[in-house]
JSON list of C-alpha atoms in Angstrom, two decimals:
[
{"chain": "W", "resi": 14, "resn": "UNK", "atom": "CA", "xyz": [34.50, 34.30, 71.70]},
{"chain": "W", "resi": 15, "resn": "UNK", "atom": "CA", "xyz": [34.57, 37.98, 69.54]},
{"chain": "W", "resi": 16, "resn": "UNK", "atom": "CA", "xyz": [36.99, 39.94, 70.88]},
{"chain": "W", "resi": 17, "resn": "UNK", "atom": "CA", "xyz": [40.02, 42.36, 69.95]},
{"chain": "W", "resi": 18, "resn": "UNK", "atom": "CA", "xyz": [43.63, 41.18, 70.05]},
{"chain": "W", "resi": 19, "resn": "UNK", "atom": "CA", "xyz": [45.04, 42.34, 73.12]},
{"chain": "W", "resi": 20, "resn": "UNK", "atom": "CA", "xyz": [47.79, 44.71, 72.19]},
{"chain": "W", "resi": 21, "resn": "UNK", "atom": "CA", "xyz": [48.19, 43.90, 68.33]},
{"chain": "W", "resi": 22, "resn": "UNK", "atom": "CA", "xyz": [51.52, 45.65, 67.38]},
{"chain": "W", "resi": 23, "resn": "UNK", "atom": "CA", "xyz": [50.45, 49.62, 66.38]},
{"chain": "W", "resi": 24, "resn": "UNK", "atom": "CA", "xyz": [46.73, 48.71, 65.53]},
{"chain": "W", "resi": 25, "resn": "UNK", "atom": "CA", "xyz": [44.23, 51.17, 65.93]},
{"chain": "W", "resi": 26, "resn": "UNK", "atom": "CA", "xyz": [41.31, 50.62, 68.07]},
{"chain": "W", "resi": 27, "resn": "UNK", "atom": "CA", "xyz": [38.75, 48.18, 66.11]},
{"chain": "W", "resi": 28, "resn": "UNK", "atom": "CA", "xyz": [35.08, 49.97, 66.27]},
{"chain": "W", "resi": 29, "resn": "UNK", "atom": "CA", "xyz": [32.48, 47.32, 67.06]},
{"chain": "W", "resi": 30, "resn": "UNK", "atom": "CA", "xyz": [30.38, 46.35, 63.76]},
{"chain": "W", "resi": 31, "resn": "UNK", "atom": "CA", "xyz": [26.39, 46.80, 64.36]},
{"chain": "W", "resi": 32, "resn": "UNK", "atom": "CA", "xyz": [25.15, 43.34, 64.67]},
{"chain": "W", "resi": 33, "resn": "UNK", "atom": "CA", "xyz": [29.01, 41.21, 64.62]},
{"chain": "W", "resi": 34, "resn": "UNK", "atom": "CA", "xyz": [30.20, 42.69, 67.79]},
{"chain": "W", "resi": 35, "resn": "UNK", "atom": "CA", "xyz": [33.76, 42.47, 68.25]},
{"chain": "W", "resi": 36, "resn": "UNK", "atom": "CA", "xyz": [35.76, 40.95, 65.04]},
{"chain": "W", "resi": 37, "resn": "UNK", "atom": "CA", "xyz": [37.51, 38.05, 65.53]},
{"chain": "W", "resi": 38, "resn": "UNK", "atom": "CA", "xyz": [41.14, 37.28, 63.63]},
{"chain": "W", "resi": 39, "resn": "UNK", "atom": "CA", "xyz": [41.47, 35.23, 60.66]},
{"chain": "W", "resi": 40, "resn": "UNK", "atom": "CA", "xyz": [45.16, 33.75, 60.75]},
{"chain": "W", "resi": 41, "resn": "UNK", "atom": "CA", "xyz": [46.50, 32.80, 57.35]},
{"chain": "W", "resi": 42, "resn": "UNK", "atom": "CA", "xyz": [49.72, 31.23, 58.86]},
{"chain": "W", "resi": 43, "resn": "UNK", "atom": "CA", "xyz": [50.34, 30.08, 62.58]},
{"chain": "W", "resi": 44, "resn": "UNK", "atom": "CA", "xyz": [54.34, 29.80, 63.74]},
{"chain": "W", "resi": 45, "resn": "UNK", "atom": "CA", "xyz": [55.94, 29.23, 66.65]},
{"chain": "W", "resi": 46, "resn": "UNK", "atom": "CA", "xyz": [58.49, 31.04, 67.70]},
{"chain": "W", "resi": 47, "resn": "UNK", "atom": "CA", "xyz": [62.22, 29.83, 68.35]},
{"chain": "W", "resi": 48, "resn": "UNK", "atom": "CA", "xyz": [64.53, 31.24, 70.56]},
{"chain": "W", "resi": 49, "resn": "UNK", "atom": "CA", "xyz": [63.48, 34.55, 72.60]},
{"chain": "W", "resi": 50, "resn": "UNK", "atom": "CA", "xyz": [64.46, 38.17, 72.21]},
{"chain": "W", "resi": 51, "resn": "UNK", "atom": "CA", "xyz": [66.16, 39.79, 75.79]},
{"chain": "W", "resi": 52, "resn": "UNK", "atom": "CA", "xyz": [65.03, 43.07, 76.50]},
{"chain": "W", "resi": 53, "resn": "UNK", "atom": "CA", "xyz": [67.61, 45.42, 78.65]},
{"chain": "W", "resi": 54, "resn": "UNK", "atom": "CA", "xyz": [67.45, 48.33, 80.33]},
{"chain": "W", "resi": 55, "resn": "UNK", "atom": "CA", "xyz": [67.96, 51.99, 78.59]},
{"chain": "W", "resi": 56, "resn": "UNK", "atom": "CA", "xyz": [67.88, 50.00, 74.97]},
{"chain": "W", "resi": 57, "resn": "UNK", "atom": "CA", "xyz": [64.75, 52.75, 74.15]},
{"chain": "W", "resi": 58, "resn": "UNK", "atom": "CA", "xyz": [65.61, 56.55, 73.05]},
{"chain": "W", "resi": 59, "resn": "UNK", "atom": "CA", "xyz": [63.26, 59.40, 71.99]},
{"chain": "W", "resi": 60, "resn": "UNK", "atom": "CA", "xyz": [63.05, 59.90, 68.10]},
{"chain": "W", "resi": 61, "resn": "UNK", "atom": "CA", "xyz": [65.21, 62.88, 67.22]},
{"chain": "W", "resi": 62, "resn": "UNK", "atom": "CA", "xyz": [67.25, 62.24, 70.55]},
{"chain": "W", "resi": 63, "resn": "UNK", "atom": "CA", "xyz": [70.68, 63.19, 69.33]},
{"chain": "W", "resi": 64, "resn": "UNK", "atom": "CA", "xyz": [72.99, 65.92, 67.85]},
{"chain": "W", "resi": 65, "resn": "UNK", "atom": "CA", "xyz": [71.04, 67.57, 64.35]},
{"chain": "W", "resi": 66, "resn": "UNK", "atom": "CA", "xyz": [71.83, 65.24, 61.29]},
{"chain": "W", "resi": 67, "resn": "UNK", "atom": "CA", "xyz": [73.90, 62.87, 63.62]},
{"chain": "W", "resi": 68, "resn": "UNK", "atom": "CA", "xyz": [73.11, 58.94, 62.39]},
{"chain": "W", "resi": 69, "resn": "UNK", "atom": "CA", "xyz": [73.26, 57.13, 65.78]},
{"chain": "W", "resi": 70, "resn": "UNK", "atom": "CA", "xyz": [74.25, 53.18, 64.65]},
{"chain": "W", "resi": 71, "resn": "UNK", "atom": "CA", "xyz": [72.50, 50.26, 65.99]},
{"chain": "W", "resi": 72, "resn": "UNK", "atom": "CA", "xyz": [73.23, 48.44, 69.21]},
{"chain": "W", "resi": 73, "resn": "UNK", "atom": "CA", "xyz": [73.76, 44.90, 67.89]},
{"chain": "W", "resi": 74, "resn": "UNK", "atom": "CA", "xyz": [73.79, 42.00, 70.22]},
{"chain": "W", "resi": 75, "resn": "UNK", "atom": "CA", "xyz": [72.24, 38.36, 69.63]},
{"chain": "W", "resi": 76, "resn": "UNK", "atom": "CA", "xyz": [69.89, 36.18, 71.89]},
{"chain": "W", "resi": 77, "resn": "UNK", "atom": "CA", "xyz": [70.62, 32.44, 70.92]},
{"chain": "W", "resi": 78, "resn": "UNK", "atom": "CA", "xyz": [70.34, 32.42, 67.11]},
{"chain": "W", "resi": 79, "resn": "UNK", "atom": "CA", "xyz": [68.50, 35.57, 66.89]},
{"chain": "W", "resi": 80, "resn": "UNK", "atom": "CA", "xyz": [70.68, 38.44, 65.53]},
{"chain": "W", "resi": 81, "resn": "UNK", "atom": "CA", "xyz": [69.11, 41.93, 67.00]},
{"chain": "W", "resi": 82, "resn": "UNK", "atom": "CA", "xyz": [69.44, 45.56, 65.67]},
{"chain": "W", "resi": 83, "resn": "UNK", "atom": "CA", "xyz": [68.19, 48.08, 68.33]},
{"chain": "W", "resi": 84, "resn": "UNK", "atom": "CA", "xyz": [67.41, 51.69, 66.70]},
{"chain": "W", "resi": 85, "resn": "UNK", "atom": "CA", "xyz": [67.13, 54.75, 67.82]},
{"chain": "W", "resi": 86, "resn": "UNK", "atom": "CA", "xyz": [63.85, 55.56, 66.49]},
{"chain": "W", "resi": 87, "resn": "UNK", "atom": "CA", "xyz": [61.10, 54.56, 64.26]},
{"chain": "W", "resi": 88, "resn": "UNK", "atom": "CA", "xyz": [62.45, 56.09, 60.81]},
{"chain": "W", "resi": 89, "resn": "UNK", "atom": "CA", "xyz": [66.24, 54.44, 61.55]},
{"chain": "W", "resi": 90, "resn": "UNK", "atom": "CA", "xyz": [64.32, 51.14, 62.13]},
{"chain": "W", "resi": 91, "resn": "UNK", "atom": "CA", "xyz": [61.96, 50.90, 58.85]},
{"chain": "W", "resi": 92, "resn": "UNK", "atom": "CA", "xyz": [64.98, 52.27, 56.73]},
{"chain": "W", "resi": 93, "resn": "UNK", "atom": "CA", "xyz": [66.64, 49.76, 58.06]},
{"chain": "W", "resi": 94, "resn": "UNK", "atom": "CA", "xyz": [64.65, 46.81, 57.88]},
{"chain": "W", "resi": 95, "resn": "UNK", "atom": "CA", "xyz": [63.55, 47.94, 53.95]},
{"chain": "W", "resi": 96, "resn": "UNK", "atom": "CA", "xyz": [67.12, 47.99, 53.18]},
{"chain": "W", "resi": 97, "resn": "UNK", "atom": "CA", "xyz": [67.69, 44.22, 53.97]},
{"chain": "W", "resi": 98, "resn": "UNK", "atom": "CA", "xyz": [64.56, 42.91, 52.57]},
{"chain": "W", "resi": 99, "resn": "UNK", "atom": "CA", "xyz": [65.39, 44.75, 49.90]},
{"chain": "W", "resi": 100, "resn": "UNK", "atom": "CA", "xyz": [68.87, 43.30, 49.32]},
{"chain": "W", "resi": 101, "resn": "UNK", "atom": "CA", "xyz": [67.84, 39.38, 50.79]},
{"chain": "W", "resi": 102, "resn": "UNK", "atom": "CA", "xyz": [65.02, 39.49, 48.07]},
{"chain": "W", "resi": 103, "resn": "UNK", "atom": "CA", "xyz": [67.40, 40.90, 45.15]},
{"chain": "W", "resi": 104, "resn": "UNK", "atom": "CA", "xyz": [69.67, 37.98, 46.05]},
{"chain": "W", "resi": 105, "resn": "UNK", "atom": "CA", "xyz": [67.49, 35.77, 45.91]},
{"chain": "W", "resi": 106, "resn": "UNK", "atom": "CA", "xyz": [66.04, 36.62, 43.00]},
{"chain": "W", "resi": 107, "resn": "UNK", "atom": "CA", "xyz": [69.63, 36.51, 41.14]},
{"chain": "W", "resi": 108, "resn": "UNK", "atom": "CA", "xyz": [69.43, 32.47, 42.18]},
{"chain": "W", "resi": 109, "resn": "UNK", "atom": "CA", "xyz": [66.02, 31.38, 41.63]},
{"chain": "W", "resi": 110, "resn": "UNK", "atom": "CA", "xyz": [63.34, 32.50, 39.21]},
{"chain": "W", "resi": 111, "resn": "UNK", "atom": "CA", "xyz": [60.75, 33.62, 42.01]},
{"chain": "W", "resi": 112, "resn": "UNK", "atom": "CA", "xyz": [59.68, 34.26, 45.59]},
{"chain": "W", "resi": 113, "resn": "UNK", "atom": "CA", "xyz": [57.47, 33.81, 47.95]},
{"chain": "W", "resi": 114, "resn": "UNK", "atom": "CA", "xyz": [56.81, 35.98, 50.90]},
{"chain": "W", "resi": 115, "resn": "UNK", "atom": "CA", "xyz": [54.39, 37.27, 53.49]},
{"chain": "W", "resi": 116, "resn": "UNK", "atom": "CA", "xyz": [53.76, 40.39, 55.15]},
{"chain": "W", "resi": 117, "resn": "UNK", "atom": "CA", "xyz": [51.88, 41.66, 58.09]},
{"chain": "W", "resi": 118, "resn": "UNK", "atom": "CA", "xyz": [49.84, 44.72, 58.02]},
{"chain": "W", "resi": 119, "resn": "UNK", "atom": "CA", "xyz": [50.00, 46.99, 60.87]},
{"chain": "W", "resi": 120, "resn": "UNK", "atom": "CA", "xyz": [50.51, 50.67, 61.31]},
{"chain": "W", "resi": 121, "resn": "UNK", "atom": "CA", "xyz": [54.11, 49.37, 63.13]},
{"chain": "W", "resi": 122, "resn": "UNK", "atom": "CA", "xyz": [54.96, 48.31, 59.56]},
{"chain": "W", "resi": 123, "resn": "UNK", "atom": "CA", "xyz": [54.27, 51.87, 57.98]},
{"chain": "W", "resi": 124, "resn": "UNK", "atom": "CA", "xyz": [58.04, 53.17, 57.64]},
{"chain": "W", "resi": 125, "resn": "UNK", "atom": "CA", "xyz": [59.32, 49.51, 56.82]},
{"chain": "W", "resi": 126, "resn": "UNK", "atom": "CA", "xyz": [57.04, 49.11, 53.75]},
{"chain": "W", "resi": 127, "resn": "UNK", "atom": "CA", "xyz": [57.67, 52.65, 52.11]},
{"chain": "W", "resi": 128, "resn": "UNK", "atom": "CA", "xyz": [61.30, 51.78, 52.85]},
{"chain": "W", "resi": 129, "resn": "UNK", "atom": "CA", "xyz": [61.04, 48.84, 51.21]},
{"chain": "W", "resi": 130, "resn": "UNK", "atom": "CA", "xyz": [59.52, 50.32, 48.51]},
{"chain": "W", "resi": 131, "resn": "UNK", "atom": "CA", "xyz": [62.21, 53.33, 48.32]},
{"chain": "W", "resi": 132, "resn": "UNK", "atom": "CA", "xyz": [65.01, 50.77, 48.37]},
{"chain": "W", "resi": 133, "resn": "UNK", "atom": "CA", "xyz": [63.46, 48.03, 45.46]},
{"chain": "W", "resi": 134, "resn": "UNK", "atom": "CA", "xyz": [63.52, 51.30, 43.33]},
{"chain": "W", "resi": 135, "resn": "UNK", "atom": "CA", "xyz": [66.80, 51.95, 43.57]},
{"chain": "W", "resi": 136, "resn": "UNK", "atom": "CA", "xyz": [70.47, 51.01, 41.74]},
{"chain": "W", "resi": 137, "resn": "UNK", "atom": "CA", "xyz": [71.98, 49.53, 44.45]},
{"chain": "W", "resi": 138, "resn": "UNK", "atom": "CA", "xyz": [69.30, 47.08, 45.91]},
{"chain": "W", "resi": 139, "resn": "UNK", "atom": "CA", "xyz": [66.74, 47.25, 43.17]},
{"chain": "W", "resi": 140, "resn": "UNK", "atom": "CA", "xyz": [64.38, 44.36, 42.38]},
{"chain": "W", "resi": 141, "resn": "UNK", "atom": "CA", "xyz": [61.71, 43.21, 40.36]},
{"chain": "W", "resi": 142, "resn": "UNK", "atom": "CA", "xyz": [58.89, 42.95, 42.10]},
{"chain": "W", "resi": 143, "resn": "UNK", "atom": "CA", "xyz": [56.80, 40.91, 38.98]},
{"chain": "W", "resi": 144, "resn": "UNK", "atom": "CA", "xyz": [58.22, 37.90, 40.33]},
{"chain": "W", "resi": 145, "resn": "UNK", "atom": "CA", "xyz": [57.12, 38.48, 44.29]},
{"chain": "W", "resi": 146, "resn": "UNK", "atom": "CA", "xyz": [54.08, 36.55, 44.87]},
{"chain": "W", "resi": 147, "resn": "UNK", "atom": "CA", "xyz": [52.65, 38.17, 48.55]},
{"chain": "W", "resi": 148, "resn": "UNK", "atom": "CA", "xyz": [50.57, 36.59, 51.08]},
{"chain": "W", "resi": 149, "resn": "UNK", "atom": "CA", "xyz": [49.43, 38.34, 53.72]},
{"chain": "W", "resi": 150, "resn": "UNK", "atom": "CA", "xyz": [49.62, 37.05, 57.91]},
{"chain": "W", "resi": 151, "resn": "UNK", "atom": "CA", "xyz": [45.80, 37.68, 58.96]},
{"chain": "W", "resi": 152, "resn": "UNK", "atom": "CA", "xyz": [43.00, 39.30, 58.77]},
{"chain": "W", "resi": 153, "resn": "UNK", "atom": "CA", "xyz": [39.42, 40.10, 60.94]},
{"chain": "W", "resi": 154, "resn": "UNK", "atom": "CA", "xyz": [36.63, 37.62, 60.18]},
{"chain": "W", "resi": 155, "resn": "UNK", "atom": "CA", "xyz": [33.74, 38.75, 58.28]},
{"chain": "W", "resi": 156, "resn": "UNK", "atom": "CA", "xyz": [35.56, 42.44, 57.25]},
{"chain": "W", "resi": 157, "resn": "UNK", "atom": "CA", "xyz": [35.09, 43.07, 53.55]},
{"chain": "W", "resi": 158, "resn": "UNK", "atom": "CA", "xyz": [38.50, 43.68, 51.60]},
{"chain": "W", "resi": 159, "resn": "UNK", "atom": "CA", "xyz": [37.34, 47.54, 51.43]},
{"chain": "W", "resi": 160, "resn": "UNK", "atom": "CA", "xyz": [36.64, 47.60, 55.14]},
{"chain": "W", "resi": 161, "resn": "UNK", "atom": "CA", "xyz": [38.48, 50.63, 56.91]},
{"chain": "W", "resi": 162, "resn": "UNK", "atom": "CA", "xyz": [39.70, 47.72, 59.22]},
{"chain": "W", "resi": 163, "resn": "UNK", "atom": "CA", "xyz": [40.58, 45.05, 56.67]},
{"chain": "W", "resi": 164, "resn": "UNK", "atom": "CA", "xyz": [44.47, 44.20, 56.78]},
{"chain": "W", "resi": 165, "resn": "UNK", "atom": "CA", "xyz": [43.98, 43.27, 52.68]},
{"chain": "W", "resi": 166, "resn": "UNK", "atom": "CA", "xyz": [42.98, 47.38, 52.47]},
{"chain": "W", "resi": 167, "resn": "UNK", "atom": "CA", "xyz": [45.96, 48.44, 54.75]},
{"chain": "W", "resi": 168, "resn": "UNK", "atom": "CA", "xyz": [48.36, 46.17, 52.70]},
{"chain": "W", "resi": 169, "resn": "UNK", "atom": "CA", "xyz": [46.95, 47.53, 49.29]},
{"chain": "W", "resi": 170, "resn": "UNK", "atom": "CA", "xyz": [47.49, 51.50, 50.46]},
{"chain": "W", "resi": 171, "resn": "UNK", "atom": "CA", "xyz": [50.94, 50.46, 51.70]},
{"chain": "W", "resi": 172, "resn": "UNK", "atom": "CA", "xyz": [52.58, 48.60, 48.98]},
{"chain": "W", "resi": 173, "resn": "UNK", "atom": "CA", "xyz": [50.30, 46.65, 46.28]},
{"chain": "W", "resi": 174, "resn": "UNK", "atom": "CA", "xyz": [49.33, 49.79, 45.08]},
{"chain": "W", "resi": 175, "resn": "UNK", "atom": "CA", "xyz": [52.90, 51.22, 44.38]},
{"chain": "W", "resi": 176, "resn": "UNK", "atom": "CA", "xyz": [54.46, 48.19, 43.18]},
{"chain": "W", "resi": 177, "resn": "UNK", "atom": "CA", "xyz": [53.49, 45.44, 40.68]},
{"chain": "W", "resi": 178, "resn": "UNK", "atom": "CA", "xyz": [53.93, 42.33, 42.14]},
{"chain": "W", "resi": 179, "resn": "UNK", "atom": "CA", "xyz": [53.55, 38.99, 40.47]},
{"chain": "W", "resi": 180, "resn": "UNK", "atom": "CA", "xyz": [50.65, 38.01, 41.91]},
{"chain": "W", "resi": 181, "resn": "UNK", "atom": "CA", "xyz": [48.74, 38.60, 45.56]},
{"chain": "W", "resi": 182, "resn": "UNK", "atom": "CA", "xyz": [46.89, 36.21, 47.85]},
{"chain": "W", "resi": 183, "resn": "UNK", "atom": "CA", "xyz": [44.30, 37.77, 49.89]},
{"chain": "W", "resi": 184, "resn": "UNK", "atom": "CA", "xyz": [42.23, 36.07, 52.32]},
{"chain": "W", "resi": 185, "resn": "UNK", "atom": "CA", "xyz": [38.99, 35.60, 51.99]},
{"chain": "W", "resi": 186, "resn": "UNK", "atom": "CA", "xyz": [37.68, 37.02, 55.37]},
{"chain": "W", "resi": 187, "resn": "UNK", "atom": "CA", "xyz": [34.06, 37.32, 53.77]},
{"chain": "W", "resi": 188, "resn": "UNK", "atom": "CA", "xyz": [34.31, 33.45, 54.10]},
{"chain": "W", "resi": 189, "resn": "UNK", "atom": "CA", "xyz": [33.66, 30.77, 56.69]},
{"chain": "W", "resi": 190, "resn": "UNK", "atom": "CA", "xyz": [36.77, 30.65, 58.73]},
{"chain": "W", "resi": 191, "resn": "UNK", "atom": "CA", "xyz": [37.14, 26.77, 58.60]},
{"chain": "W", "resi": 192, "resn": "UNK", "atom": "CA", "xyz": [36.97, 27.23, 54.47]},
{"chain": "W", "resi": 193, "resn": "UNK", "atom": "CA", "xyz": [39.08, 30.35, 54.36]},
{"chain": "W", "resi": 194, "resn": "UNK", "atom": "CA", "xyz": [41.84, 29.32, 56.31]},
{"chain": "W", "resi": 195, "resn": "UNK", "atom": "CA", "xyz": [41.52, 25.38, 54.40]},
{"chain": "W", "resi": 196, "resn": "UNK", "atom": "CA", "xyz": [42.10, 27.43, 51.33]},
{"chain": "W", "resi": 197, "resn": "UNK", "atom": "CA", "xyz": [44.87, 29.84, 52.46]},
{"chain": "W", "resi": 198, "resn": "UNK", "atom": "CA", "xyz": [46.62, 26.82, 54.18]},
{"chain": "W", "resi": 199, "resn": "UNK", "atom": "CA", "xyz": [47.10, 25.24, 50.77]},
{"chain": "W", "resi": 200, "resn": "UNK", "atom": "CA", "xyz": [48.12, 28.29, 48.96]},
{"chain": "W", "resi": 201, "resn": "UNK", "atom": "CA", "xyz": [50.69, 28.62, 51.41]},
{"chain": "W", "resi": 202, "resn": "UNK", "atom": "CA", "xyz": [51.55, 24.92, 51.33]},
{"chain": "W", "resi": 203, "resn": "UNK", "atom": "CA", "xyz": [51.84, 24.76, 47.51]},
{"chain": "W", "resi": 204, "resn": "UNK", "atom": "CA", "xyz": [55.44, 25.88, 47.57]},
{"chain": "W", "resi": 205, "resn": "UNK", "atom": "CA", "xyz": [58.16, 27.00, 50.21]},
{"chain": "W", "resi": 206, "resn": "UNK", "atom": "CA", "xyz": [57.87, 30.25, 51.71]},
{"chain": "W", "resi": 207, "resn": "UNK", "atom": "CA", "xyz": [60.96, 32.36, 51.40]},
{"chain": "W", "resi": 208, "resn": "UNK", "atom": "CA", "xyz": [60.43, 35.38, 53.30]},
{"chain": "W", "resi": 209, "resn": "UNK", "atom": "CA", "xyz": [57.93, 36.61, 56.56]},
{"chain": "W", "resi": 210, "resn": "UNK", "atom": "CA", "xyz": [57.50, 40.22, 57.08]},
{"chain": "W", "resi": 211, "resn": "UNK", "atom": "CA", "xyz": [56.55, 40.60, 60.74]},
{"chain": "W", "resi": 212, "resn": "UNK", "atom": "CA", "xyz": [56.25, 42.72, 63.88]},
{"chain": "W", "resi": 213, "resn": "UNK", "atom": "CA", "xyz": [56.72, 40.96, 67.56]},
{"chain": "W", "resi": 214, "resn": "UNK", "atom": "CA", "xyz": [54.07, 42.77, 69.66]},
{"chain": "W", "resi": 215, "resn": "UNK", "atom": "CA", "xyz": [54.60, 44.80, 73.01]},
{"chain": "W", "resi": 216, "resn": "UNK", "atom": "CA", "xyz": [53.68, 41.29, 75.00]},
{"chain": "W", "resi": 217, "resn": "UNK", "atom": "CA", "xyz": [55.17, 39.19, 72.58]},
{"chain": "W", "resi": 218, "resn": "UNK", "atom": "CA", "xyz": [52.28, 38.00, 70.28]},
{"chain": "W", "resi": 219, "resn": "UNK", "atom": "CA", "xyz": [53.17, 37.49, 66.31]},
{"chain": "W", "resi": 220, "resn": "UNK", "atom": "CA", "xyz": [49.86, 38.07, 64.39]},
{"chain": "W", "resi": 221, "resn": "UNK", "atom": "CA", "xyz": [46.85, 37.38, 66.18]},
{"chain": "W", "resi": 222, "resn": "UNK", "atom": "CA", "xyz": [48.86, 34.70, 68.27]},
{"chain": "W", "resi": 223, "resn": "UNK", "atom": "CA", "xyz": [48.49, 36.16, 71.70]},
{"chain": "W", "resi": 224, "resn": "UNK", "atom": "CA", "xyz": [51.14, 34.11, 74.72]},
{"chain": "W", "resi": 225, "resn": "UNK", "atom": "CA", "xyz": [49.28, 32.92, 77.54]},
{"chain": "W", "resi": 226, "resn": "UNK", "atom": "CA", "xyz": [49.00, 35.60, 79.80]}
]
């Protein structure tokens, strides 16, 4: 049935389309998840919490395989998280002639992708984005890519739009689900994916992959 994502990580409300009723997701890749992440008490702290100009360092700690960074607010978290993508894909780049990755596009990802951005620009972790080819996780069935709503729009303002990459995959959301998701499934398929860009939501869903509840 139509409905919005419970809880989609920093989304803003969906408005109901005259006609369509609620939009439904489009998935372009479906993953499950390994391990879990723990979640203790007093991990959280208000942004600017702190003496002025004092850089409070992550807790680290690990659950199973899972390494985890905990920040103490929003900014510390996308600066950090733009900083290693930044310096896993200019690696990675020094080894192999290309790569393949795909991000998600939520408002949760807004101070990850201009730090991103920020740090491929830059001597120390700088990379050439002309040989990134981006997918992108989902999108709402039926939106248009110029849609307000559409996740191809959000991840155009973001970053396609201030970068050159190679080349970008959107998905077809104008398109019968079956068909667009047949097609995006072999895009993704052609070649291994190197890198996923994601957010884990308040109750634990990864795109529009929602745990029983």
């Amino acid at each position: 049935p139509d409905r919005q994502p419970a809880g989609h990580a920093g989304a803003d409300p969906i408005p109901e389309v005259r006609g369509q009723g609620r939009p439904r997701p489009l998935h372009g890749l479906l993953r499950r998840r390994e391990g879990g992440l723990g979640h203790g008490q007093g991990d959280r702290r208000a942004e600017g919490e702190g003496h002025p100009g004092q850089v409070t360092p992550p807790r680290l700690l690990r659950a199973d395989r899972l390494a985890v960074e905990i920040h103490p607010d929003r900014a510390a978290l996308g600066r950090a998280a733009g900083q290693a993508v930044a310096a896993h894909l200019r690696a990675l780049l020094a080894k192999q002639g290309g790569a393949r990755v795909i991000f998600a596009c939520a408002p949760s990802q807004d101070e990850f992708l201009a730090a991103l951005i920020a740090a491929s620009r830059s001597a120390e972790l700088g990379f050439d984005w002309s040989r990134v080819t981006a997918f992108h996780m989902d999108d709402y069935v039926g939106f248009a890519a110029d849609h307000p709503q559409s996740f191809r729009r959000y991840l155009r303002a973001h970053l396609l739009d201030h970068v050159a990459v190679g080349a970008f995959h959107p998905l077809p959301a104008e398109r019968p689900p079956a068909v667009a998701g047949a097609a995006y499934a072999a895009l993704l398929a052609a070649a291994p994916i190197d890198l996923i860009c994601l957010g884990i939501g308040e109750n634990g869903h990864i795109a529009f992959n929602d745990p029983p509840v």
